[in-house]
Short mmCIF file of C-alpha atoms in Angstrom, two decimals:
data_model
loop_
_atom_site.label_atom_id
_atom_site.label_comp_id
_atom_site.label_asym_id
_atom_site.label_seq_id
_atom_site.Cartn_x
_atom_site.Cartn_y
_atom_site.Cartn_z
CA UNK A 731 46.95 -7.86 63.02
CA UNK A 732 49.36 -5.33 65.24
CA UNK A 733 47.52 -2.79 66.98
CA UNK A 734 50.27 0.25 68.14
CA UNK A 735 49.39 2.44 70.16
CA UNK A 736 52.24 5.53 71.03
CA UNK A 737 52.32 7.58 74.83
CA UNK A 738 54.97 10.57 75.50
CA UNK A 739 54.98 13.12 72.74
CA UNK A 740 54.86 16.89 73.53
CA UNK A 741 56.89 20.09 73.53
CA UNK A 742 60.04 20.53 75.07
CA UNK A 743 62.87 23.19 74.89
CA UNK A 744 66.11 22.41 72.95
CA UNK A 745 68.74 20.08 74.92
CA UNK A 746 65.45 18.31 76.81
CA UNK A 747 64.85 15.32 77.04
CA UNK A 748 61.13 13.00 76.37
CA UNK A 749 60.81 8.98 76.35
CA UNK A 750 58.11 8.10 73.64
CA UNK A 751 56.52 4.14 74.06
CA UNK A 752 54.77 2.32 71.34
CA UNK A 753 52.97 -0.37 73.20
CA UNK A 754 51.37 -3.26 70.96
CA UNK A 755 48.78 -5.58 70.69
CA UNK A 756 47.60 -8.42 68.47
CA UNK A 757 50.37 -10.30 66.86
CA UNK A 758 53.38 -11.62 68.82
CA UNK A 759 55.58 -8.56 70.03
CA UNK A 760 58.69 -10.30 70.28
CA UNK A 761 59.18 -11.70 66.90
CA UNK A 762 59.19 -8.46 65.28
CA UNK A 763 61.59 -6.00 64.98
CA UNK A 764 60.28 -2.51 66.13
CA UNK A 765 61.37 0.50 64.14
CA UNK A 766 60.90 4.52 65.03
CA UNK A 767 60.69 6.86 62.00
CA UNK A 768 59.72 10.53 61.80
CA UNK A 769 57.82 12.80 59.74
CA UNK A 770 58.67 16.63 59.55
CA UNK A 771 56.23 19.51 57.84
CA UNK A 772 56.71 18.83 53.54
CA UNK A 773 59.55 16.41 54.44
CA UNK A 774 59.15 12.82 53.12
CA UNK A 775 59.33 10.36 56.75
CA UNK A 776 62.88 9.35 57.65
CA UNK A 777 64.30 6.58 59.53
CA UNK A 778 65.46 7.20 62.73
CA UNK A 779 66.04 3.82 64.78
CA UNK A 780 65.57 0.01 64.76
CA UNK A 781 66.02 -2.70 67.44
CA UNK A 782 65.96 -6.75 66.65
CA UNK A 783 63.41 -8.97 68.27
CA UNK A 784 66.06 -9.94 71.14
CA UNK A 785 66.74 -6.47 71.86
CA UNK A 786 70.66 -7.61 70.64
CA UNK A 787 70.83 -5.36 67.93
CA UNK A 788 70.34 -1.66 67.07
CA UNK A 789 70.53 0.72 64.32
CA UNK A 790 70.29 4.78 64.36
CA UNK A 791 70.12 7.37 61.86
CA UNK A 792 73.17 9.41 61.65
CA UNK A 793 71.07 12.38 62.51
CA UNK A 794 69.99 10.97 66.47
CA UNK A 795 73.41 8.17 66.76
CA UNK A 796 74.57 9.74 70.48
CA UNK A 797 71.64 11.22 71.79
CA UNK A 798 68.43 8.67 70.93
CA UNK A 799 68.37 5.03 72.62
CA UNK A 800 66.11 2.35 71.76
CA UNK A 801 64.83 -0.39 73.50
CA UNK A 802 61.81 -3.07 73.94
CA UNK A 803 60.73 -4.99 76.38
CA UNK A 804 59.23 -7.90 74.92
CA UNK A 805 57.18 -8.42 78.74
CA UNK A 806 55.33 -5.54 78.31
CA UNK A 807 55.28 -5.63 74.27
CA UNK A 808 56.00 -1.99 74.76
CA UNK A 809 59.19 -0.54 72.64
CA UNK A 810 60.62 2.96 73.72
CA UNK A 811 62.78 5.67 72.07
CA UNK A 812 64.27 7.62 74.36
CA UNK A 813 65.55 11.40 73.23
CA UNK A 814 68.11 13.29 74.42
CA UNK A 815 70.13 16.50 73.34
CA UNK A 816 66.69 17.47 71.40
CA UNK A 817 67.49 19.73 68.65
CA UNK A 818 64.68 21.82 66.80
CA UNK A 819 65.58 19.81 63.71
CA UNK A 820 64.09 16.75 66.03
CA UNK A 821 60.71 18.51 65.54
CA UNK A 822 58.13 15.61 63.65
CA UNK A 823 55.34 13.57 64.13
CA UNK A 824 57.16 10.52 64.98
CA UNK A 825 55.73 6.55 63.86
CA UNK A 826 56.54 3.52 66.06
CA UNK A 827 56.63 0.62 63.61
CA UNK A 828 56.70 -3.16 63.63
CA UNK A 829 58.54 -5.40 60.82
CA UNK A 830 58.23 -9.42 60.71
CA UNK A 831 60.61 -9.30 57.94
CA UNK A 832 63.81 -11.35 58.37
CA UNK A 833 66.63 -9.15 60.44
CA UNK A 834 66.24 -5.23 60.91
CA UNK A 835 65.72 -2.70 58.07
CA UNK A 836 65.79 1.21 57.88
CA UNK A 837 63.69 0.91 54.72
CA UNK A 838 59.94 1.87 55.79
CA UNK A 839 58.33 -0.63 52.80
CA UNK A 840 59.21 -3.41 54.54
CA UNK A 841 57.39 -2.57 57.84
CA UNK A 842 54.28 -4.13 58.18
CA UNK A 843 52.00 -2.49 61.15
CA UNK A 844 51.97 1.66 61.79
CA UNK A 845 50.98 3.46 64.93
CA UNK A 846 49.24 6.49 64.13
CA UNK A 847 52.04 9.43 65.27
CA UNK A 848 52.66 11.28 68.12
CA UNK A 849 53.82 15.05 67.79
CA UNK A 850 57.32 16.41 69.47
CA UNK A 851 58.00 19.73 69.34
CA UNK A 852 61.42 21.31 69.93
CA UNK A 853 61.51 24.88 70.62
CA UNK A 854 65.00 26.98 70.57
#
């Protein structure tokens, strides 16, 4: 069992900036790969970024590629998604995620633990 617990959600104004963190428990951290995704009001939850268990490699929606960056560090079993450039659109209730599926995925399925959401709101 992963237990995933998210800090560093709240409201900002449009080209702010916040740093969410998805800290984890349980299971080994650093064998999984760690995955953000986001859930807007009556949209279906998108992907938004994934980083390998090394930290080596990265992958980012279209939507965030130039403005989001993810990292971990597998010390503090703690993964971050930082957000800058915020756009209304970025408004969601965003998921920190953990896969111990081979290599790094966008597809939610094959993610294994959820944290339970944290709320950002952009405002124009």
């Amino acid at each position: 069992q992963v237990q995933l617990v998210e800090s560093g959600g709240g409201l900002v104004q449009a080209g702010g900036s916040l740093r969410l963190s998805c800290a984890a428990s349980g299971r080994t951290f650093s064998t999984a790969a760690m995955g953000w995704f986001r859930q807007a009001p009556g949209k279906e939850r998108e992907f938004v970024a994934v980083i390998s268990w090394s930290g080596g490699a990265t992958v980012y929606a279209d939507s965030v590629k130039g403005r989001f960056t993810i990292s971990r560090d597998n010390a503090k079993n703690t993964v971050y998604l930082q957000m800058n450039m915020l756009k209304p659109e970025d408004t969601a209730v965003y998921f920190c995620a953990a896969s111990y599926h081979p290599g790094i995925t966008a597809q939610a399925y094959q993610y294994d633990y959820w944290a339970q959401g944290t709320q950002v709101t952009v405002s124009s």
